[in-house]
Amino acid sequence: MSFNKALNDEEVFSEMRKMVAFIKQEALEKAREIKVKADEEFNIEKAKLVRQEAINIDAAFQRKVKQADVQRRIAQSNNINKSRMTLLLTRQQMLDDLFAESRTQLLTVSKDPTRYEKFLSDSILQAFFRLLESEVTIQYRKADKALLDKLLPGVKARYLEATTQTVDVQLLDDHLPADGAGGVIAAGNGGRTKCNNTPEARLAILEEDMLPLVRDMLFGQSPNRRFFN
């Protein structure tokens, strides 16, 4: 028959110390596991944050690059438009000067009796052909009255020969400006149909009709022009 031996106090304390040491060791190991896991999670989260921040920085940089490119393109476009506008204004000024000089030269036509007599005769005849009326009124410079009286019989005869129609002409008292280039404004159909055959009117028509050609002669053909007269 055997009996369990009772532990003395020293043995009891020894067992308790062993148990405490075991529990402490397990606690330390558990703490190390928790720390390792926490460190891993921290590193993972830190890596995510670093990666996200890198993405944000790259996106911000790309936006800056795009903004800078847009601003560069806008500035370049503005400079091109400014240069083009300056060129167009310069060209237009040259054309305006050219036609202004032409208008000045018109005034010299009436100062040459031979040239002006032919011009006035042709202008009246052309007005007759355009109106094709049996009764025509003529507005003229007061200074041209004597010349008109001289030319009208011959002009009416030429018109009769060409059309077999006579034309009755009335000279109006409402004269053209004395400082103008001369010519006539003829009207038919009770004044409702008019033919302005003054040099100024002819030049205005010429400016409109010849402007594309004059531009091409002075500056060359535009590469953007699609239609040609």
PDB file of C-alpha atoms in Angstrom:
ATOM      1  CA  MET A   1       0.000   0.000   0.000  1.00  0.00           C
ATOM      2  CA  SER A   2       1.462   3.296  -1.106  1.00  0.00           C
ATOM      3  CA  PHE A   3       0.659   6.867  -0.051  1.00  0.00           C
ATOM      4  CA  ASN A   4       1.251  10.162  -1.815  1.00  0.00           C
ATOM      5  CA  LYS A   5       3.949  12.021  -0.127  1.00  0.00           C
ATOM      6  CA  ALA A   6       2.847  15.414   1.096  1.00  0.00           C
ATOM      7  CA  LEU A   7       4.813  18.343  -0.355  1.00  0.00           C
ATOM      8  CA  ASN A   8       6.577  20.557   2.001  1.00  0.00           C
ATOM      9  CA  ASP A   9       6.510  24.295   1.668  1.00  0.00           C
ATOM     10  CA  GLU A  10       9.717  24.467  -0.323  1.00  0.00           C
ATOM     11  CA  GLU A  11       8.463  22.010  -2.875  1.00  0.00           C
ATOM     12  CA  VAL A  12       5.153  23.831  -3.159  1.00  0.00           C
ATOM     13  CA  PHE A  13       6.962  27.117  -3.800  1.00  0.00           C
ATOM     14  CA  SER A  14       9.179  25.404  -6.340  1.00  0.00           C
ATOM     15  CA  GLU A  15       6.191  24.083  -8.281  1.00  0.00           C
ATOM     16  CA  MET A  16       4.538  27.456  -8.139  1.00  0.00           C
ATOM     17  CA  ARG A  17       7.681  29.137  -9.499  1.00  0.00           C
ATOM     18  CA  LYS A  18       7.735  26.639 -12.357  1.00  0.00           C
ATOM     19  CA  MET A  19       4.102  27.351 -13.156  1.00  0.00           C
ATOM     20  CA  VAL A  20       4.687  31.110 -13.003  1.00  0.00           C
ATOM     21  CA  ALA A  21       7.771  30.805 -15.226  1.00  0.00           C
ATOM     22  CA  PHE A  22       5.772  28.720 -17.744  1.00  0.00           C
ATOM     23  CA  ILE A  23       2.884  31.193 -17.797  1.00  0.00           C
ATOM     24  CA  LYS A  24       5.331  34.085 -18.119  1.00  0.00           C
ATOM     25  CA  GLN A  25       7.140  32.359 -20.997  1.00  0.00           C
ATOM     26  CA  GLU A  26       3.885  31.730 -22.825  1.00  0.00           C
ATOM     27  CA  ALA A  27       2.861  35.339 -22.239  1.00  0.00           C
ATOM     28  CA  LEU A  28       6.181  36.557 -23.636  1.00  0.00           C
ATOM     29  CA  GLU A  29       5.840  34.342 -26.705  1.00  0.00           C
ATOM     30  CA  LYS A  30       2.270  35.524 -27.202  1.00  0.00           C
ATOM     31  CA  ALA A  31       3.395  39.111 -26.852  1.00  0.00           C
ATOM     32  CA  ARG A  32       6.139  38.503 -29.426  1.00  0.00           C
ATOM     33  CA  GLU A  33       3.598  36.969 -31.822  1.00  0.00           C
ATOM     34  CA  ILE A  34       1.281  39.938 -31.338  1.00  0.00           C
ATOM     35  CA  LYS A  35       4.157  42.376 -31.910  1.00  0.00           C
ATOM     36  CA  VAL A  36       5.336  40.546 -35.041  1.00  0.00           C
ATOM     37  CA  LYS A  37       1.806  40.523 -36.426  1.00  0.00           C
ATOM     38  CA  ALA A  38       1.331  44.175 -35.519  1.00  0.00           C
ATOM     39  CA  ASP A  39       4.645  45.047 -37.182  1.00  0.00           C
ATOM     40  CA  GLU A  40       3.642  43.141 -40.307  1.00  0.00           C
ATOM     41  CA  GLU A  41       0.259  44.884 -40.465  1.00  0.00           C
ATOM     42  CA  PHE A  42       1.941  48.241 -39.836  1.00  0.00           C
ATOM     43  CA  ASN A  43       4.473  47.633 -42.601  1.00  0.00           C
ATOM     44  CA  ILE A  44       1.714  46.546 -44.983  1.00  0.00           C
ATOM     45  CA  GLU A  45      -0.371  49.606 -44.159  1.00  0.00           C
ATOM     46  CA  LYS A  46       2.683  51.847 -44.407  1.00  0.00           C
ATOM     47  CA  ALA A  47       3.514  50.353 -47.806  1.00  0.00           C
ATOM     48  CA  LYS A  48      -0.072  51.016 -48.934  1.00  0.00           C
ATOM     49  CA  LEU A  49       0.124  54.605 -47.745  1.00  0.00           C
ATOM     50  CA  VAL A  50       3.495  55.128 -49.414  1.00  0.00           C
ATOM     51  CA  ARG A  51       2.214  53.587 -52.653  1.00  0.00           C
ATOM     52  CA  GLN A  52      -0.984  55.669 -52.564  1.00  0.00           C
ATOM     53  CA  GLU A  53       0.968  58.827 -51.842  1.00  0.00           C
ATOM     54  CA  ALA A  54       3.307  58.031 -54.732  1.00  0.00           C
ATOM     55  CA  ILE A  55       0.263  57.601 -56.987  1.00  0.00           C
ATOM     56  CA  ASN A  56      -1.169  60.912 -55.752  1.00  0.00           C
ATOM     57  CA  ILE A  57       2.138  62.700 -56.324  1.00  0.00           C
ATOM     58  CA  ASP A  58       2.443  61.224 -59.823  1.00  0.00           C
ATOM     59  CA  ALA A  59      -1.160  62.203 -60.638  1.00  0.00           C
ATOM     60  CA  ALA A  60      -0.542  65.735 -59.355  1.00  0.00           C
ATOM     61  CA  PHE A  61       2.641  65.928 -61.430  1.00  0.00           C
ATOM     62  CA  GLN A  62       0.825  64.753 -64.546  1.00  0.00           C
ATOM     63  CA  ARG A  63      -1.879  67.369 -63.952  1.00  0.00           C
ATOM     64  CA  LYS A  64       0.794  70.036 -63.634  1.00  0.00           C
ATOM     65  CA  VAL A  65       2.410  68.826 -66.856  1.00  0.00           C
ATOM     66  CA  LYS A  66      -0.933  68.886 -68.690  1.00  0.00           C
ATOM     67  CA  GLN A  67      -1.771  72.333 -67.317  1.00  0.00           C
ATOM     68  CA  ALA A  68       1.636  73.629 -68.367  1.00  0.00           C
ATOM     69  CA  ASP A  69       1.163  72.113 -71.844  1.00  0.00           C
ATOM     70  CA  VAL A  70      -2.310  73.652 -72.164  1.00  0.00           C
ATOM     71  CA  GLN A  71      -0.983  77.044 -71.083  1.00  0.00           C
ATOM     72  CA  ARG A  72       1.899  76.699 -73.540  1.00  0.00           C
ATOM     73  CA  ARG A  73      -0.492  75.848 -76.372  1.00  0.00           C
ATOM     74  CA  ILE A  74      -2.781  78.756 -75.451  1.00  0.00           C
ATOM     75  CA  ALA A  75       0.161  81.160 -75.342  1.00  0.00           C
ATOM     76  CA  GLN A  76       1.461  79.797 -78.661  1.00  0.00           C
ATOM     77  CA  SER A  77      -1.989  80.100 -80.239  1.00  0.00           C
ATOM     78  CA  ASN A  78      -2.370  83.649 -78.921  1.00  0.00           C
ATOM     79  CA  ASN A  79       1.030  84.599 -80.324  1.00  0.00           C
ATOM     80  CA  ILE A  80       0.185  83.053 -83.701  1.00  0.00           C
ATOM     81  CA  ASN A  81      -3.195  84.800 -83.783  1.00  0.00           C
ATOM     82  CA  LYS A  82      -1.585  88.082 -82.768  1.00  0.00           C
ATOM     83  CA  SER A  83       1.031  87.746 -85.507  1.00  0.00           C
ATOM     84  CA  ARG A  84      -1.615  86.766 -88.051  1.00  0.00           C
ATOM     85  CA  MET A  85      -3.796  89.713 -87.058  1.00  0.00           C
ATOM     86  CA  THR A  86      -0.841  92.087 -87.316  1.00  0.00           C
ATOM     87  CA  LEU A  87      -0.061  90.711 -90.778  1.00  0.00           C
ATOM     88  CA  LEU A  88      -3.685  91.003 -91.902  1.00  0.00           C
ATOM     89  CA  LEU A  89      -3.931  94.568 -90.615  1.00  0.00           C
ATOM     90  CA  THR A  90      -0.696  95.482 -92.384  1.00  0.00           C
ATOM     91  CA  ARG A  91      -1.916  93.935 -95.629  1.00  0.00           C
ATOM     92  CA  GLN A  92      -5.286  95.662 -95.318  1.00  0.00           C
ATOM     93  CA  GLN A  93      -3.555  98.979 -94.712  1.00  0.00           C
ATOM     94  CA  MET A  94      -1.485  98.450 -97.849  1.00  0.00           C
ATOM     95  CA  LEU A  95      -4.640  97.749 -99.865  1.00  0.00           C
ATOM     96  CA  ASP A  96      -6.401 100.763 -98.361  1.00  0.00           C
ATOM     97  CA  ASP A  97      -3.423 102.938 -99.271  1.00  0.00           C
ATOM     98  CA  LEU A  98      -3.414 101.516-102.792  1.00  0.00           C
ATOM     99  CA  PHE A  99      -7.085 102.277-103.384  1.00  0.00           C
ATOM    100  CA  ALA A 100      -6.762 105.671-101.683  1.00  0.00           C
ATOM    101  CA  GLU A 101      -4.025 106.510-104.165  1.00  0.00           C
ATOM    102  CA  SER A 102      -6.298 105.304-106.969  1.00  0.00           C
ATOM    103  CA  ARG A 103      -9.071 107.613-105.753  1.00  0.00           C
ATOM    104  CA  THR A 104      -6.603 110.488-105.737  1.00  0.00           C
ATOM    105  CA  GLN A 105      -5.578 109.644-109.302  1.00  0.00           C
ATOM    106  CA  LEU A 106      -9.242 109.712-110.366  1.00  0.00           C
ATOM    107  CA  LEU A 107      -9.344 113.434-109.773  1.00  0.00           C
ATOM    108  CA  THR A 108      -6.682 113.919-112.431  1.00  0.00           C
ATOM    109  CA  VAL A 109      -8.858 112.340-115.145  1.00  0.00           C
ATOM    110  CA  SER A 110     -11.170 115.340-115.419  1.00  0.00           C
ATOM    111  CA  LYS A 111      -8.143 117.642-115.617  1.00  0.00           C
ATOM    112  CA  ASP A 112      -7.103 116.040-118.915  1.00  0.00           C
ATOM    113  CA  PRO A 113      -9.668 117.350-121.458  1.00  0.00           C
ATOM    114  CA  THR A 114      -9.031 114.662-124.065  1.00  0.00           C
ATOM    115  CA  ARG A 115      -9.211 111.736-121.630  1.00  0.00           C
ATOM    116  CA  TYR A 116     -12.175 113.135-119.734  1.00  0.00           C
ATOM    117  CA  GLU A 117     -14.197 113.862-122.873  1.00  0.00           C
ATOM    118  CA  LYS A 118     -13.870 110.235-123.987  1.00  0.00           C
ATOM    119  CA  PHE A 119     -14.568 108.963-120.471  1.00  0.00           C
ATOM    120  CA  LEU A 120     -17.712 111.087-120.118  1.00  0.00           C
ATOM    121  CA  SER A 121     -18.997 110.108-123.567  1.00  0.00           C
ATOM    122  CA  ASP A 122     -18.457 106.396-122.870  1.00  0.00           C
ATOM    123  CA  SER A 123     -20.034 106.708-119.411  1.00  0.00           C
ATOM    124  CA  ILE A 124     -23.224 108.240-120.800  1.00  0.00           C
ATOM    125  CA  LEU A 125     -23.502 105.649-123.578  1.00  0.00           C
ATOM    126  CA  GLN A 126     -22.945 102.806-121.126  1.00  0.00           C
ATOM    127  CA  ALA A 127     -25.679 104.224-118.879  1.00  0.00           C
ATOM    128  CA  PHE A 128     -28.093 104.305-121.839  1.00  0.00           C
ATOM    129  CA  PHE A 129     -27.362 100.649-122.601  1.00  0.00           C
ATOM    130  CA  ARG A 130     -27.861  99.620-118.983  1.00  0.00           C
ATOM    131  CA  LEU A 131     -31.128 101.494-118.526  1.00  0.00           C
ATOM    132  CA  LEU A 132     -32.641 100.855-121.987  1.00  0.00           C
ATOM    133  CA  GLU A 133     -35.212 103.587-121.329  1.00  0.00           C
ATOM    134  CA  SER A 134     -36.697 106.112-123.746  1.00  0.00           C
ATOM    135  CA  GLU A 135     -36.475 108.878-121.130  1.00  0.00           C
ATOM    136  CA  VAL A 136     -33.369 109.344-119.020  1.00  0.00           C
ATOM    137  CA  THR A 137     -32.341 111.963-116.477  1.00  0.00           C
ATOM    138  CA  ILE A 138     -28.679 112.784-115.922  1.00  0.00           C
ATOM    139  CA  GLN A 139     -27.042 114.151-112.797  1.00  0.00           C
ATOM    140  CA  TYR A 140     -23.637 115.733-113.465  1.00  0.00           C
ATOM    141  CA  ARG A 141     -21.090 118.252-112.225  1.00  0.00           C
ATOM    142  CA  LYS A 142     -22.068 121.821-112.919  1.00  0.00           C
ATOM    143  CA  ALA A 143     -18.666 122.399-114.505  1.00  0.00           C
ATOM    144  CA  ASP A 144     -19.412 119.675-117.091  1.00  0.00           C
ATOM    145  CA  LYS A 145     -22.575 121.329-118.487  1.00  0.00           C
ATOM    146  CA  ALA A 146     -20.951 122.702-121.631  1.00  0.00           C
ATOM    147  CA  LEU A 147     -19.155 119.431-122.309  1.00  0.00           C
ATOM    148  CA  LEU A 148     -22.403 117.457-121.893  1.00  0.00           C
ATOM    149  CA  ASP A 149     -24.210 119.728-124.330  1.00  0.00           C
ATOM    150  CA  LYS A 150     -21.406 119.052-126.788  1.00  0.00           C
ATOM    151  CA  LEU A 151     -21.334 115.258-126.294  1.00  0.00           C
ATOM    152  CA  LEU A 152     -25.020 114.312-125.967  1.00  0.00           C
ATOM    153  CA  PRO A 153     -25.998 114.559-129.665  1.00  0.00           C
ATOM    154  CA  GLY A 154     -23.192 112.225-130.687  1.00  0.00           C
ATOM    155  CA  VAL A 155     -23.872 109.782-127.822  1.00  0.00           C
ATOM    156  CA  LYS A 156     -27.591 109.629-128.636  1.00  0.00           C
ATOM    157  CA  ALA A 157     -26.747 109.008-132.291  1.00  0.00           C
ATOM    158  CA  ARG A 158     -24.460 106.106-131.347  1.00  0.00           C
ATOM    159  CA  TYR A 159     -27.213 104.668-129.129  1.00  0.00           C
ATOM    160  CA  LEU A 160     -29.780 104.989-131.928  1.00  0.00           C
ATOM    161  CA  GLU A 161     -27.445 103.261-134.353  1.00  0.00           C
ATOM    162  CA  ALA A 162     -26.867 100.378-131.945  1.00  0.00           C
ATOM    163  CA  THR A 163     -30.451  99.891-130.705  1.00  0.00           C
ATOM    164  CA  THR A 164     -32.670 101.684-133.257  1.00  0.00           C
ATOM    165  CA  GLN A 165     -34.225 103.405-130.216  1.00  0.00           C
ATOM    166  CA  THR A 166     -34.223 107.094-129.416  1.00  0.00           C
ATOM    167  CA  VAL A 167     -33.634 108.464-125.942  1.00  0.00           C
ATOM    168  CA  ASP A 168     -34.796 111.766-124.510  1.00  0.00           C
ATOM    169  CA  VAL A 169     -32.333 113.211-121.995  1.00  0.00           C
ATOM    170  CA  GLN A 170     -33.092 115.673-119.209  1.00  0.00           C
ATOM    171  CA  LEU A 171     -30.185 117.292-117.375  1.00  0.00           C
ATOM    172  CA  LEU A 172     -30.978 117.733-113.680  1.00  0.00           C
ATOM    173  CA  ASP A 173     -30.226 120.844-111.664  1.00  0.00           C
ATOM    174  CA  ASP A 174     -29.240 118.650-108.703  1.00  0.00           C
ATOM    175  CA  HIS A 175     -25.543 118.540-109.517  1.00  0.00           C
ATOM    176  CA  LEU A 176     -22.813 116.144-108.439  1.00  0.00           C
ATOM    177  CA  PRO A 177     -20.190 117.482-105.974  1.00  0.00           C
ATOM    178  CA  ALA A 178     -17.905 120.027-107.599  1.00  0.00           C
ATOM    179  CA  ASP A 179     -14.836 118.449-105.981  1.00  0.00           C
ATOM    180  CA  GLY A 180     -15.733 114.982-107.272  1.00  0.00           C
ATOM    181  CA  ALA A 181     -14.103 113.146-110.161  1.00  0.00           C
ATOM    182  CA  GLY A 182     -16.990 113.809-112.541  1.00  0.00           C
ATOM    183  CA  GLY A 183     -18.951 111.279-114.558  1.00  0.00           C
ATOM    184  CA  VAL A 184     -22.748 110.967-114.476  1.00  0.00           C
ATOM    185  CA  ILE A 185     -25.566 109.321-112.562  1.00  0.00           C
ATOM    186  CA  ALA A 186     -28.295 108.394-115.038  1.00  0.00           C
ATOM    187  CA  ALA A 187     -31.818 107.327-114.068  1.00  0.00           C
ATOM    188  CA  GLY A 188     -34.811 105.909-115.897  1.00  0.00           C
ATOM    189  CA  ASN A 189     -38.265 104.598-115.133  1.00  0.00           C
ATOM    190  CA  GLY A 190     -39.198 107.756-113.273  1.00  0.00           C
ATOM    191  CA  GLY A 191     -35.976 107.721-111.261  1.00  0.00           C
ATOM    192  CA  ARG A 192     -36.549 104.202-109.911  1.00  0.00           C
ATOM    193  CA  THR A 193     -33.730 102.672-111.978  1.00  0.00           C
ATOM    194  CA  LYS A 194     -30.284 104.218-111.660  1.00  0.00           C
ATOM    195  CA  CYS A 195     -26.860 103.769-113.177  1.00  0.00           C
ATOM    196  CA  ASN A 196     -24.031 105.399-111.240  1.00  0.00           C
ATOM    197  CA  ASN A 197     -21.247 105.935-113.744  1.00  0.00           C
ATOM    198  CA  THR A 198     -19.064 108.235-111.685  1.00  0.00           C
ATOM    199  CA  PRO A 199     -15.369 107.311-111.379  1.00  0.00           C
ATOM    200  CA  GLU A 200     -15.845 106.901-107.622  1.00  0.00           C
ATOM    201  CA  ALA A 201     -18.622 104.336-108.127  1.00  0.00           C
ATOM    202  CA  ARG A 202     -16.599 102.484-110.752  1.00  0.00           C
ATOM    203  CA  LEU A 203     -13.608 102.328-108.429  1.00  0.00           C
ATOM    204  CA  ALA A 204     -15.797 101.007-105.602  1.00  0.00           C
ATOM    205  CA  ILE A 205     -17.004  98.206-107.890  1.00  0.00           C
ATOM    206  CA  LEU A 206     -13.445  97.588-109.040  1.00  0.00           C
ATOM    207  CA  GLU A 207     -12.244  97.389-105.440  1.00  0.00           C
ATOM    208  CA  GLU A 208     -14.823  94.732-104.638  1.00  0.00           C
ATOM    209  CA  ASP A 209     -14.300  92.731-107.830  1.00  0.00           C
ATOM    210  CA  MET A 210     -10.526  93.025-108.004  1.00  0.00           C
ATOM    211  CA  LEU A 211      -9.687  92.763-104.297  1.00  0.00           C
ATOM    212  CA  PRO A 212      -8.967  88.976-104.360  1.00  0.00           C
ATOM    213  CA  LEU A 213      -6.793  89.358-107.473  1.00  0.00           C
ATOM    214  CA  VAL A 214      -4.954  92.365-106.034  1.00  0.00           C
ATOM    215  CA  ARG A 215      -4.313  90.429-102.816  1.00  0.00           C
ATOM    216  CA  ASP A 216      -2.875  87.530-104.812  1.00  0.00           C
ATOM    217  CA  MET A 217      -0.693  89.860-106.868  1.00  0.00           C
ATOM    218  CA  LEU A 218       0.678  91.639-103.801  1.00  0.00           C
ATOM    219  CA  PHE A 219       0.921  88.818-101.262  1.00  0.00           C
ATOM    220  CA  GLY A 220       0.530  85.550-103.185  1.00  0.00           C
ATOM    221  CA  GLN A 221      -2.325  83.078-103.033  1.00  0.00           C
ATOM    222  CA  SER A 222      -3.499  82.023 -99.572  1.00  0.00           C
ATOM    223  CA  PRO A 223      -3.016  78.268 -98.924  1.00  0.00           C
ATOM    224  CA  ASN A 224      -6.393  78.270 -97.122  1.00  0.00           C
ATOM    225  CA  ARG A 225      -8.295  79.658-100.105  1.00  0.00           C
ATOM    226  CA  ARG A 226     -10.598  77.004-101.570  1.00  0.00           C
ATOM    227  CA  PHE A 227     -12.384  78.926-104.305  1.00  0.00           C
ATOM    228  CA  PHE A 228     -11.015  81.119-107.074  1.00  0.00           C
ATOM    229  CA  ASN A 229     -12.974  83.493-109.303  1.00  0.00           C
TER     230      ASN A 229
END
